[in-house]
CSV table of C-alpha atoms and ligand atoms in Angstrom, one decimal:
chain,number,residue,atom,x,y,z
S,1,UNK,CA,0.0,0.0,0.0
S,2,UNK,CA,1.3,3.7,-1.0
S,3,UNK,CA,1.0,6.8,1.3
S,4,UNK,CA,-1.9,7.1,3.4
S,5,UNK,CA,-3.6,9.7,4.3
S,6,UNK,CA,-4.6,10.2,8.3
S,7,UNK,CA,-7.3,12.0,9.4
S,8,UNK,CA,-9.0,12.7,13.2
S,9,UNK,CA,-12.6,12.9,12.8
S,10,UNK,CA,-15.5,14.2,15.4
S,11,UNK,CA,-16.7,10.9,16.6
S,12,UNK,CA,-19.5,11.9,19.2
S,13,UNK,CA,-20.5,15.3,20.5
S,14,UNK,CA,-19.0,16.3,23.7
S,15,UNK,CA,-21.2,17.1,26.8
S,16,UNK,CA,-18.9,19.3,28.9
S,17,UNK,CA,-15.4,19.0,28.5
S,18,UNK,CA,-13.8,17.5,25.7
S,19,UNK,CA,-12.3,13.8,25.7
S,20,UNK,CA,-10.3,11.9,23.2
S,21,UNK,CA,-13.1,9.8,22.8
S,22,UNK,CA,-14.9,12.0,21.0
S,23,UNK,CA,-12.5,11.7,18.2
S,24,UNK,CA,-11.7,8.7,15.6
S,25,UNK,CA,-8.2,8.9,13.8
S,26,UNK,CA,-8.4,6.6,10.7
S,27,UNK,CA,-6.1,6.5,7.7
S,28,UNK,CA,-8.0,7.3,4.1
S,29,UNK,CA,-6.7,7.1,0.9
S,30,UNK,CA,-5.0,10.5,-0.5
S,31,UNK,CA,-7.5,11.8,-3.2
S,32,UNK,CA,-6.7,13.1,-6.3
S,33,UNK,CA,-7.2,16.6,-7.8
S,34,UNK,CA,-9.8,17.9,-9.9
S,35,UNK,CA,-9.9,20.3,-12.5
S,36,UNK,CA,-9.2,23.8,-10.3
S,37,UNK,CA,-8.0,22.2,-7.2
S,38,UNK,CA,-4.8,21.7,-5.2
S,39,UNK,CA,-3.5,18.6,-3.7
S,40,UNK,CA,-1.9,20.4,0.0
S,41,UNK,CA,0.9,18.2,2.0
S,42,UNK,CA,-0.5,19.9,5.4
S,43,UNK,CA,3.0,20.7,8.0
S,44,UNK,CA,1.0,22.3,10.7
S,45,UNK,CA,-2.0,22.6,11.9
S,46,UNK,CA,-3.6,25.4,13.6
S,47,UNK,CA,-5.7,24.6,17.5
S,48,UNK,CA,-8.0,26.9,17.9
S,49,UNK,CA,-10.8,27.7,20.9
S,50,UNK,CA,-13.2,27.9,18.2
S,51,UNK,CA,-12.7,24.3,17.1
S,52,UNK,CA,-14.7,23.7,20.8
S,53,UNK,CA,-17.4,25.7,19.2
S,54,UNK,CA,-17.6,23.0,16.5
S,55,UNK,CA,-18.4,20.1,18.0
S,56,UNK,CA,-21.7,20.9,19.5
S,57,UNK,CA,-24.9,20.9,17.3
S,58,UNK,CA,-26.2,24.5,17.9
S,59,UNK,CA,-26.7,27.0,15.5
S,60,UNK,CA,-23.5,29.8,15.6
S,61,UNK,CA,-22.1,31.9,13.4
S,62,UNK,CA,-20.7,28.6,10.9
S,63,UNK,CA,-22.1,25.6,11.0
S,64,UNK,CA,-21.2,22.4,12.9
S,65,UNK,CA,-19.1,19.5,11.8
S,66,UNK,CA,-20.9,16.9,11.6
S,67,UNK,CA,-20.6,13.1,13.3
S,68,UNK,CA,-18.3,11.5,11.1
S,69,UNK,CA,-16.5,14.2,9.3
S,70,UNK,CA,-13.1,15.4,9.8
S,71,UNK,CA,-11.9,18.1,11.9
S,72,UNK,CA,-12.1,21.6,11.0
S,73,UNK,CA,-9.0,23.9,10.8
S,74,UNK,CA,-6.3,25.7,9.1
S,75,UNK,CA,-3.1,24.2,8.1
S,76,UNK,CA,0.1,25.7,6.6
S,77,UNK,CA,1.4,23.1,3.6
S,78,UNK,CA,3.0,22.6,0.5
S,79,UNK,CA,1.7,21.7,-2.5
S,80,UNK,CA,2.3,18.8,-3.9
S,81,UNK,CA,-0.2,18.4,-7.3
S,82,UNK,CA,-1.8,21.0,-8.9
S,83,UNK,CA,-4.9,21.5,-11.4
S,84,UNK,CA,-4.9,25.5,-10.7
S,85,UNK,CA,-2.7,27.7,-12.5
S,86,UNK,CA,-2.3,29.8,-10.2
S,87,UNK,CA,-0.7,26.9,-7.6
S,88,UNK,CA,2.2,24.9,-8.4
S,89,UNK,CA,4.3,22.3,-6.5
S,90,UNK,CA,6.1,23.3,-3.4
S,91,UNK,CA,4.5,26.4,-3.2
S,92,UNK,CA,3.4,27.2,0.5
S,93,UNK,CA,0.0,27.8,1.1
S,94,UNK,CA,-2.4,28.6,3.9
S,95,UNK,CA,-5.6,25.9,3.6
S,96,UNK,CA,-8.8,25.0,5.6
S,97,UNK,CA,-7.7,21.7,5.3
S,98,UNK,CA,-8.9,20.3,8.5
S,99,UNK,CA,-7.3,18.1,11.1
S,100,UNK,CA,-5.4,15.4,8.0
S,101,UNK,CA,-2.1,15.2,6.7
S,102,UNK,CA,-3.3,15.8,2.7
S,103,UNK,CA,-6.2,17.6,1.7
S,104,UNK,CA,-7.5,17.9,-2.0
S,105,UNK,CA,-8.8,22.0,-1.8
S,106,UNK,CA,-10.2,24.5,-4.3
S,107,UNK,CA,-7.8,27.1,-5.7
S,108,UNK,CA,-9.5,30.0,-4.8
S,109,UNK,CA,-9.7,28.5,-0.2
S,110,UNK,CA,-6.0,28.5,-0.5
S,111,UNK,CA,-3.3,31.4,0.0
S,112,UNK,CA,0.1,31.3,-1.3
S,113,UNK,CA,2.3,32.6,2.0
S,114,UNK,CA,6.1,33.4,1.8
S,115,UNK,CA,7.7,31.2,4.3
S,116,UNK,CA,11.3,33.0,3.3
S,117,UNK,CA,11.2,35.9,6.0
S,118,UNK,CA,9.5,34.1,8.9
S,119,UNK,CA,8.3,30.7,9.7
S,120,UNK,CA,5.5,29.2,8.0
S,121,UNK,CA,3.8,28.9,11.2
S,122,UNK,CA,3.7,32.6,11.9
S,123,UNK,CA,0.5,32.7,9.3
S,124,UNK,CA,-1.6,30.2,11.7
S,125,UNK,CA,-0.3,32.7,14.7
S,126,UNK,CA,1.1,36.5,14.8
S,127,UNK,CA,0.5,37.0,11.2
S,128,UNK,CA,-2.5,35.0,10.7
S,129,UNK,CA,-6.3,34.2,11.9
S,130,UNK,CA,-5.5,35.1,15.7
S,131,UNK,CA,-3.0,37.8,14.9
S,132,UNK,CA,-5.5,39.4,12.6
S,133,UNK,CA,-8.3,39.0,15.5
S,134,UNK,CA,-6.1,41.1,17.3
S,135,UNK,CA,-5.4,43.9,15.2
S,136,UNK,CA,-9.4,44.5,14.1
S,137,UNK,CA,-10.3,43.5,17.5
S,138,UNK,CA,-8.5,46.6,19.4
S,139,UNK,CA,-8.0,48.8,16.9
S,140,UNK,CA,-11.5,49.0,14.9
S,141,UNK,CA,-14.0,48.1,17.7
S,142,UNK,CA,-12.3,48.9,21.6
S,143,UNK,CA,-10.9,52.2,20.1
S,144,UNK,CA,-8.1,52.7,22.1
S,145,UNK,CA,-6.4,56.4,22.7
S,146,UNK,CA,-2.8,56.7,24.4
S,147,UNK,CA,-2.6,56.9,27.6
S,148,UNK,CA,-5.8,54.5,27.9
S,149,UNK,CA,-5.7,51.5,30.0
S,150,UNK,CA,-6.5,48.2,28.3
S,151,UNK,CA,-6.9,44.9,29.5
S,152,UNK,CA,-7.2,41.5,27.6
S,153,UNK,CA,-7.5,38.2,29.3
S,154,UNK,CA,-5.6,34.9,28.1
S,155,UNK,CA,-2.8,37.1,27.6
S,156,UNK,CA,0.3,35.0,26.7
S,157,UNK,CA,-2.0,33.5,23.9
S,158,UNK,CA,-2.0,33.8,20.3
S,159,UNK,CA,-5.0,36.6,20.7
S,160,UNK,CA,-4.0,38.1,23.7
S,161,UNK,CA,-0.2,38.4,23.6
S,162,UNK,CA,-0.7,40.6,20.1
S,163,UNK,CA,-3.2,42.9,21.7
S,164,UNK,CA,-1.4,43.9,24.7
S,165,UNK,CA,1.9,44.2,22.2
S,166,UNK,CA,-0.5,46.7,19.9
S,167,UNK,CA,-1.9,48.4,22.8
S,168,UNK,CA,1.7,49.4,24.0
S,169,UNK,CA,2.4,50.5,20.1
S,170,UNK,CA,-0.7,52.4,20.3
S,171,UNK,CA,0.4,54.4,23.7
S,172,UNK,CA,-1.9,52.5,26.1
S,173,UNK,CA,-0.9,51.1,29.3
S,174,UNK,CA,-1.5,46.8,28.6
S,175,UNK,CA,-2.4,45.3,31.6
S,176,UNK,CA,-2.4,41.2,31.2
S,177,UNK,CA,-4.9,38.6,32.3
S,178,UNK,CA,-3.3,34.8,32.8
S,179,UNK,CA,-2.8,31.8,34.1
S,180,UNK,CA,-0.2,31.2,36.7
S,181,UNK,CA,2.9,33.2,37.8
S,182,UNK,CA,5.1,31.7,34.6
S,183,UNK,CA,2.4,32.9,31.9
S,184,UNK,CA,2.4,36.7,33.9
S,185,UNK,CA,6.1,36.9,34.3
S,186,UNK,CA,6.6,36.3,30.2
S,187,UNK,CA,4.0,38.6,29.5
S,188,UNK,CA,5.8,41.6,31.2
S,189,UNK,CA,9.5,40.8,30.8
S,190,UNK,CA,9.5,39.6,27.4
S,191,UNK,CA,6.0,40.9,25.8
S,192,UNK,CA,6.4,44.9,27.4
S,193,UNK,CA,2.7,44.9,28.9
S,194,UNK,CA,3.1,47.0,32.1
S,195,UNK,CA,1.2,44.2,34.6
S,196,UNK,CA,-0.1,41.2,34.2
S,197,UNK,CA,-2.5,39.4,36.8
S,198,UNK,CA,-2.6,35.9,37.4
S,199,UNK,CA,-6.6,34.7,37.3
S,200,UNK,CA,-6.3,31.6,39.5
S,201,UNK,CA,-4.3,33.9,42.7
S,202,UNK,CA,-7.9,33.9,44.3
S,203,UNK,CA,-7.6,38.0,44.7
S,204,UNK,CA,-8.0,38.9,41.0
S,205,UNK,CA,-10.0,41.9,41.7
S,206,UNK,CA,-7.6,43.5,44.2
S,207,UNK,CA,-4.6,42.5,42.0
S,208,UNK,CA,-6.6,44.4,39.0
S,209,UNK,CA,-7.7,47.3,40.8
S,210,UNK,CA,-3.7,47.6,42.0
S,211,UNK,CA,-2.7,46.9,38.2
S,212,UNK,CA,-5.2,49.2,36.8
S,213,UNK,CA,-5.3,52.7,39.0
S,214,UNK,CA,-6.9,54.7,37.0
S,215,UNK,CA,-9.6,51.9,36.4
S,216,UNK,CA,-10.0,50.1,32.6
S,217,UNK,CA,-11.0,51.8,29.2
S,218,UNK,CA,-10.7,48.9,26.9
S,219,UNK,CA,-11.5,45.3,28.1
S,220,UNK,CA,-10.9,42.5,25.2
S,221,UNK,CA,-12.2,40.0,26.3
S,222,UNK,CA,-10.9,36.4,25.8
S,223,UNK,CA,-12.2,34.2,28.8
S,224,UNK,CA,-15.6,35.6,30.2
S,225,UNK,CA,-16.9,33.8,33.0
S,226,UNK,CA,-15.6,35.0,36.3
S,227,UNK,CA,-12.6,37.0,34.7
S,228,UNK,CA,-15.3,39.6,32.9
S,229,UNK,CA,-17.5,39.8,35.5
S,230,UNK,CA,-14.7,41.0,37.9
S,231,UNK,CA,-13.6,43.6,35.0
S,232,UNK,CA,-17.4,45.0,35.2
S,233,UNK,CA,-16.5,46.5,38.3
S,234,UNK,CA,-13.4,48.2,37.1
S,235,UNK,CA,-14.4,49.6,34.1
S,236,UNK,CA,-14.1,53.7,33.0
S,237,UNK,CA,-17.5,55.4,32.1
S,238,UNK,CA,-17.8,55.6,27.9
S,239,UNK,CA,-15.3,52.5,28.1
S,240,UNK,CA,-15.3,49.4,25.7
S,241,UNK,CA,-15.4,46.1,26.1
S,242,UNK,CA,-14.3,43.5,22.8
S,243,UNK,CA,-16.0,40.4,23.5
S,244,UNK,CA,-13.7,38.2,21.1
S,245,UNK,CA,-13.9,35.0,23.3
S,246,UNK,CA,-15.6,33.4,25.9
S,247,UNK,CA,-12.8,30.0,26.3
S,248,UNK,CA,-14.2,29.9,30.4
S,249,UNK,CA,-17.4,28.9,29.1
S,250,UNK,CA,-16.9,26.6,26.2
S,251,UNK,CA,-16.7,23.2,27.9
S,252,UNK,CA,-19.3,24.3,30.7
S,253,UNK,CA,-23.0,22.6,30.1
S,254,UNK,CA,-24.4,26.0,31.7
S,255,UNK,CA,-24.1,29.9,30.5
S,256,UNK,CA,-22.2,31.7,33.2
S,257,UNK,CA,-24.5,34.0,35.5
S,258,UNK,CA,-23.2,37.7,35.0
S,259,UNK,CA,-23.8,39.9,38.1
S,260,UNK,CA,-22.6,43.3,37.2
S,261,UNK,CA,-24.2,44.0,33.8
S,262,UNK,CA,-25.7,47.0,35.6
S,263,UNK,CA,-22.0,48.3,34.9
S,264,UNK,CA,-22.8,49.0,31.4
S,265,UNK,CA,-25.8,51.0,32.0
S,266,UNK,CA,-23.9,53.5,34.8
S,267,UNK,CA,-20.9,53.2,32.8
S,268,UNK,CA,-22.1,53.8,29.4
S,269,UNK,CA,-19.9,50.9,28.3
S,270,UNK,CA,-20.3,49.9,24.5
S,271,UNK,CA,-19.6,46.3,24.7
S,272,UNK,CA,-19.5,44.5,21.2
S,273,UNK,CA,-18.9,41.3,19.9
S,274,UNK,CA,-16.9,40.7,17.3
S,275,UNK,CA,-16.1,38.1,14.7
S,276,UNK,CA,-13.1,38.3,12.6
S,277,UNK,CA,-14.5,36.5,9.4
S,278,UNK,CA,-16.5,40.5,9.3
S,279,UNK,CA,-13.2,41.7,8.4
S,280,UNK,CA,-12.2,39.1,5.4
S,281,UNK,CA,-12.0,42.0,3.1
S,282,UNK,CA,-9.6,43.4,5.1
S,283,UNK,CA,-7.0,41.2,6.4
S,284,UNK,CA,-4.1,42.2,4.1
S,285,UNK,CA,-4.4,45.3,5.9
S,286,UNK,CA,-3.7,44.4,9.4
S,287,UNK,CA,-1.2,41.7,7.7
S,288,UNK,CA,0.6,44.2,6.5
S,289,UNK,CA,0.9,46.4,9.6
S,290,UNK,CA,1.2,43.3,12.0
S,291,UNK,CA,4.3,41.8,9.3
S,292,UNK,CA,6.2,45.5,9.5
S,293,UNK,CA,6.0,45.2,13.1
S,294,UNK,CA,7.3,41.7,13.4
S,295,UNK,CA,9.9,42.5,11.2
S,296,UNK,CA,11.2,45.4,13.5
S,297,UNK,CA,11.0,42.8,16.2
S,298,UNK,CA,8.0,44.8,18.0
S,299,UNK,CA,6.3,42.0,17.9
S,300,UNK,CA,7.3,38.5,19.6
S,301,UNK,CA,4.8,35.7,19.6
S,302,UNK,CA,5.5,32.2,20.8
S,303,UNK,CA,4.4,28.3,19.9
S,304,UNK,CA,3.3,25.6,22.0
S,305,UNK,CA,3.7,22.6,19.9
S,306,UNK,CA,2.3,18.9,19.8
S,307,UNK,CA,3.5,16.2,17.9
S,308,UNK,CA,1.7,14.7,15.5
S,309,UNK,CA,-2.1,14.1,14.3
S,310,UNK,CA,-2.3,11.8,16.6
S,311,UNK,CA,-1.8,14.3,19.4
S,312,UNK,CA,-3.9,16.8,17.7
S,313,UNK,CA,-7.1,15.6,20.3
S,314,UNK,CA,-5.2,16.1,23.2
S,315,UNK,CA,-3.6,19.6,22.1
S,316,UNK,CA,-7.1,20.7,22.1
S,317,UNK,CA,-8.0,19.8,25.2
S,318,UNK,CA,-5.2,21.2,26.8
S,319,UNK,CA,-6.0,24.3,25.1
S,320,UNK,CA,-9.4,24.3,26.5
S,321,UNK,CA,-7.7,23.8,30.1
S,322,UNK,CA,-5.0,26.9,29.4
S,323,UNK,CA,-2.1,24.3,29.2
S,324,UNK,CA,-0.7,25.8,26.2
S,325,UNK,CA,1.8,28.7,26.5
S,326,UNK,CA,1.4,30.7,23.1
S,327,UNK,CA,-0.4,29.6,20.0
S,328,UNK,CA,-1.3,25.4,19.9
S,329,UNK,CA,-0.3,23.8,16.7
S,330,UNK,CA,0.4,20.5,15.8
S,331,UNK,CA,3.8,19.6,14.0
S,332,UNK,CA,2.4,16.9,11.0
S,333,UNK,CA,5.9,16.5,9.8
K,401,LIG,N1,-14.1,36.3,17.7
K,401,LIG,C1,-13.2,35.8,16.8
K,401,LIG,O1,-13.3,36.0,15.6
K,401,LIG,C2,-12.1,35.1,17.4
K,401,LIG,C3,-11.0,34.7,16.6
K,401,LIG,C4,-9.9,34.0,17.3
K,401,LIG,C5,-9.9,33.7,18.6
K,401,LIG,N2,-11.0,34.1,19.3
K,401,LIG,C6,-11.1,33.9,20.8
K,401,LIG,O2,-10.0,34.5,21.4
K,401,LIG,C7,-9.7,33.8,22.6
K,401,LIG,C8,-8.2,33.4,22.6
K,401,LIG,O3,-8.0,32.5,21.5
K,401,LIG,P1,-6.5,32.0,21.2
K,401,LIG,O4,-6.5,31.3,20.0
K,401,LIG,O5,-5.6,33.2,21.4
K,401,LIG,O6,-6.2,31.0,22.4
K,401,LIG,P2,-5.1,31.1,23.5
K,401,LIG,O7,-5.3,32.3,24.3
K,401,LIG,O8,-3.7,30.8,22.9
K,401,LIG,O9,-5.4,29.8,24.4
K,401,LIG,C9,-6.5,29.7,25.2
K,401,LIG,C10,-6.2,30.3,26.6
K,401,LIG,O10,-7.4,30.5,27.2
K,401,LIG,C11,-7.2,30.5,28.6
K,401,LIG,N3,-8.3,29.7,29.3
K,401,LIG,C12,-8.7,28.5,28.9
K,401,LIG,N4,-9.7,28.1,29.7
K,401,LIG,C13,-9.8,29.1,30.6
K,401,LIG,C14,-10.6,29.2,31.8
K,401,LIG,N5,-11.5,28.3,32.1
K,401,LIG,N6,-10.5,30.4,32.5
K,401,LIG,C15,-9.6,31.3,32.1
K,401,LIG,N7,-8.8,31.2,31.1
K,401,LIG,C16,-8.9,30.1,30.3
K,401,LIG,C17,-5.9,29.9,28.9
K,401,LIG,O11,-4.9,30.9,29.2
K,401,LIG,P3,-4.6,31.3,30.7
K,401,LIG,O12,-3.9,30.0,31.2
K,401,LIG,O13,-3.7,32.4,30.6
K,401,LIG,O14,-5.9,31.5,31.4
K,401,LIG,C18,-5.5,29.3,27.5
K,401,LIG,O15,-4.1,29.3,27.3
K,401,LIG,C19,-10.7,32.6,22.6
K,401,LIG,O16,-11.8,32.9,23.4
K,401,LIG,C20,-11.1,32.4,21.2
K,401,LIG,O17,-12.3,31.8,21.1
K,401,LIG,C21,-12.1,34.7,18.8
């Protein structure tokens, strides 16, 4: 038999948290281009929150994947047969290929990227989806001004550590959210935000009020749960709040119960969700301004990486459990 190809599909939906159970790993045949489509070798594979999201069989803003199909996600690969003109082998593209080693994908899903300056991987991280989450996130809907203070939760993560980074480029004071005294030390020595707070220390609104003095303008929110409802009571009157993520409440079987929305009405807050997909038109412009700063090394990012497709079930739910430090991919090769 030749090369297989191996795939993790969603085998059962989770209730709560996410086991490896709910996933099937089975080797499948590599297919074979049609006319306008690209075979993709995939390298890495992006983890995302989202992927949580997914699984469950409620209407959201994409639809679900269904029992039986494989994974969904982006991958950075090279191309190894092409039916598209525009493609050829070994170039390096961005795909939705899903959680498999090849995927046969349309011309017009896949991105060539130029893996010459920075790593491939940097376009599932700083300089792609989350990276570009980041950059419309704070910039186009929390509206931040120098000298404002903004806050963003998961902070050493692929979202968070690139909008405290811009908030310092934009004048702010960046004040970190995280998980444990290792995540908030990197943050401040090696990311620049001015504080970081650890969410687990069991005085997280005391720590933030300390952190924050002159109380909270933009809030992007990554977590929710108990880490927003704590920032309710901090925040500035005509202040923003990004809601980007909710990762508290994604394996939890109940909603959260908010106590301090009466904030928003005393405050005047404009809280807004957001969802980057709103921006696709866009993205080359907050590529562009994320790559110049990476380039001028204003802009560090780091990888947590498992081996593997195999591993790719249990990278997601350590993700979901804030084991990762910095943006979860899977090495394929
Ligand atoms: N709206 C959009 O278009 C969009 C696009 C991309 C991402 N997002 C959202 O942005 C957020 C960050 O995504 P990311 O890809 O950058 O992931 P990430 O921050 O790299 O990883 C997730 C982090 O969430 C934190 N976390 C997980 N469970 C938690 C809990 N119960 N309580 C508190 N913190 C918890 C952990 O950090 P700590 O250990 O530091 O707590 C974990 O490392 C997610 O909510 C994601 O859904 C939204």
């Amino acid at each position: 038999m030749g090369v297989m190809n191996r795939q993790v599909l969603l085998a059962s939906r989770p209730q709560g948290a996410v086991t490896e159970g709910n996933f099937r790993i089975v080797d499948a045949p590599i297919g074979a281009p049609g006319d306008g489509e690209v075979l993709v070798r995939n390298e890495w594979l992006s983890l995302d929150p989202y992927m949580r999201g997914r699984m469950n069989d409620v209407k959201s803003y994409v639809p679900p994947v269904q029992i039986g199909e494989v994974m969904v996600g982006q991958t950075v690969g090279e191309v190894v047969e092409s039916r598209d003109a525009r493609f050829a082998p070994g170039d390096k593209v961005l795909a939705p290929s899903g959680w498999q080693l090849y995927a046969v994908i349309k011309g017009n899903e896949l991105t060539k990227i130029d893996a010459r300056q920075v790593p491939a991987s940097c376009y599932l991280g700083v300089l792609g989806m989350p990276g570009v989450t980041a950059w419309f996130g704070l910039l186009e809907i929390g509206m931040p001004k120098p000298g404002d203070t903004v806050v963003v939760s998961a902070a050493s993560g692929a979202v968070g550590s690139v909008v405290g980074q811009l908030a310092k480029l934009h004048g702010c004071r960046a004040v970190g959210i995280a998980g444990g005294p290792a995540k908030c030390d990197y943050v401040v020595r090696e990311l620049g935000f001015d504080a970081c707070v650890d969410h687990r220390s069991g005085s997280l609104q005391e720590d933030l009020r300390a952190a924050c003095p002159k109380g909270v303008d933009v809030d992007f929110e990554n977590v929710g749960g108990a880490v927003l409802d704590t920032l309710l009571a901090l925040m500035n009157r005509h202040s923003r709040i990004v809601i980007c993520g909710l990762v508290a409440e994604y394996n939890a079987t109940e909603p959260y119960a908010y106590r301090r929305l009466r904030s928003v009405l005393v405050n005047r807050i404009r809280m807004q969700g957001m969802i980057v997909f709103d921006f696709k038109d866009r993205y080359g412009e907050a590529v562009r301004d994320l790559a110049g700063h990476l380039a001028a090394g204003k802009l560090k990012y780091r990888e947590s990486i498992v081996e593997g497709i195999d591993n790719a079930p249990k990278g997601l739910i350590g993700l979901l459990r804030g084991e990762n430090f910095g943006k979860q991919l899977v090495r394929l090769v």
